[in-house]
PDB file of C-alpha atoms in Angstrom:
ATOM      1  CA  MET J 153     -12.374  -7.986 -12.937  1.00  0.00           C
ATOM      2  CA  SER J 154     -16.067  -8.691 -12.527  1.00  0.00           C
ATOM      3  CA  ARG J 155     -17.179  -9.613  -8.969  1.00  0.00           C
ATOM      4  CA  ASP J 156     -20.839 -10.473  -9.404  1.00  0.00           C
ATOM      5  CA  ASP J 157     -20.393 -12.988  -6.579  1.00  0.00           C
ATOM      6  CA  ILE J 158     -20.151 -10.059  -4.140  1.00  0.00           C
ATOM      7  CA  ARG J 159     -22.642  -7.634  -5.701  1.00  0.00           C
ATOM      8  CA  PRO J 160     -24.334  -7.639  -9.129  1.00  0.00           C
ATOM      9  CA  GLY J 161     -22.474  -5.373 -11.561  1.00  0.00           C
ATOM     10  CA  LEU J 162     -19.488  -4.874  -9.259  1.00  0.00           C
ATOM     11  CA  ARG J 163     -16.026  -4.672 -10.769  1.00  0.00           C
ATOM     12  CA  VAL J 164     -12.675  -4.260  -9.021  1.00  0.00           C
ATOM     13  CA  ILE J 165      -9.217  -3.309 -10.150  1.00  0.00           C
ATOM     14  CA  SER J 166      -5.920  -3.382  -8.303  1.00  0.00           C
ATOM     15  CA  TYR J 167      -3.786  -0.252  -8.103  1.00  0.00           C
ATOM     16  CA  ARG J 168      -0.144  -0.514  -7.056  1.00  0.00           C
ATOM     17  CA  ARG J 169      -0.719  -3.931  -5.478  1.00  0.00           C
ATOM     18  CA  ARG J 170      -2.053  -2.557  -2.184  1.00  0.00           C
ATOM     19  CA  THR J 171      -5.174  -0.681  -3.225  1.00  0.00           C
ATOM     20  CA  MET J 172      -8.424  -2.073  -4.615  1.00  0.00           C
ATOM     21  CA  ILE J 173     -10.845   0.195  -6.448  1.00  0.00           C
ATOM     22  CA  ALA J 174     -14.437  -1.030  -6.580  1.00  0.00           C
ATOM     23  CA  TYR J 175     -16.681   0.416  -9.275  1.00  0.00           C
ATOM     24  CA  ALA J 176     -19.781  -0.195 -11.365  1.00  0.00           C
ATOM     25  CA  VAL J 177     -20.597   0.802 -14.931  1.00  0.00           C
ATOM     26  CA  ILE J 178     -24.109   2.228 -15.119  1.00  0.00           C
ATOM     27  CA  ALA J 179     -25.300   3.221 -18.589  1.00  0.00           C
ATOM     28  CA  ASP J 180     -22.342   5.215 -19.910  1.00  0.00           C
ATOM     29  CA  LYS J 181     -20.922   6.323 -16.549  1.00  0.00           C
ATOM     30  CA  ILE J 182     -18.516   4.785 -14.065  1.00  0.00           C
ATOM     31  CA  SER J 183     -19.454   4.996 -10.387  1.00  0.00           C
ATOM     32  CA  ILE J 184     -16.677   4.522  -7.841  1.00  0.00           C
ATOM     33  CA  ILE J 185     -18.135   2.497  -4.986  1.00  0.00           C
ATOM     34  CA  GLY J 186     -15.069   2.378  -2.782  1.00  0.00           C
ATOM     35  CA  VAL J 187     -11.285   2.553  -2.507  1.00  0.00           C
ATOM     36  CA  PHE J 188      -9.740   0.027  -0.129  1.00  0.00           C
ATOM     37  CA  HIS J 189      -6.098   0.191   0.926  1.00  0.00           C
ATOM     38  CA  GLY J 190      -3.676  -2.059   2.750  1.00  0.00           C
ATOM     39  CA  GLY J 191      -5.434  -5.402   2.651  1.00  0.00           C
ATOM     40  CA  ARG J 192      -8.753  -4.174   4.011  1.00  0.00           C
ATOM     41  CA  ASP J 193     -11.507  -6.755   3.541  1.00  0.00           C
ATOM     42  CA  TYR J 194     -13.341  -5.071   0.672  1.00  0.00           C
ATOM     43  CA  GLU J 195     -15.415  -8.197   0.028  1.00  0.00           C
ATOM     44  CA  ALA J 196     -17.112  -7.981   3.433  1.00  0.00           C
ATOM     45  CA  ALA J 197     -17.553  -4.220   3.135  1.00  0.00           C
ATOM     46  CA  LEU J 198     -19.312  -4.525  -0.235  1.00  0.00           C
ATOM     47  CA  GLN J 199     -21.601  -7.481   0.479  1.00  0.00           C
ATOM     48  CA  THR J 200     -25.251  -6.729  -0.223  1.00  0.00           C
ATOM     49  CA  GLU J 201     -27.685  -7.738   2.458  1.00  0.00           C
ATOM     50  CA  GLU J 202     -30.053 -10.414   1.267  1.00  0.00           C
TER      51      GLU J 202
END
């Protein structure tokens, strides 16, 4: 799922309902930005400072 509202190019996917994997596709590679478990507020952790 695209989450451009948090950070441009950010995508997240749920794994086993309790883990969120945040990643970005850059050129032809996938970069894992973070793995958040147990309801951690990944949105706040990934906000870009403006």
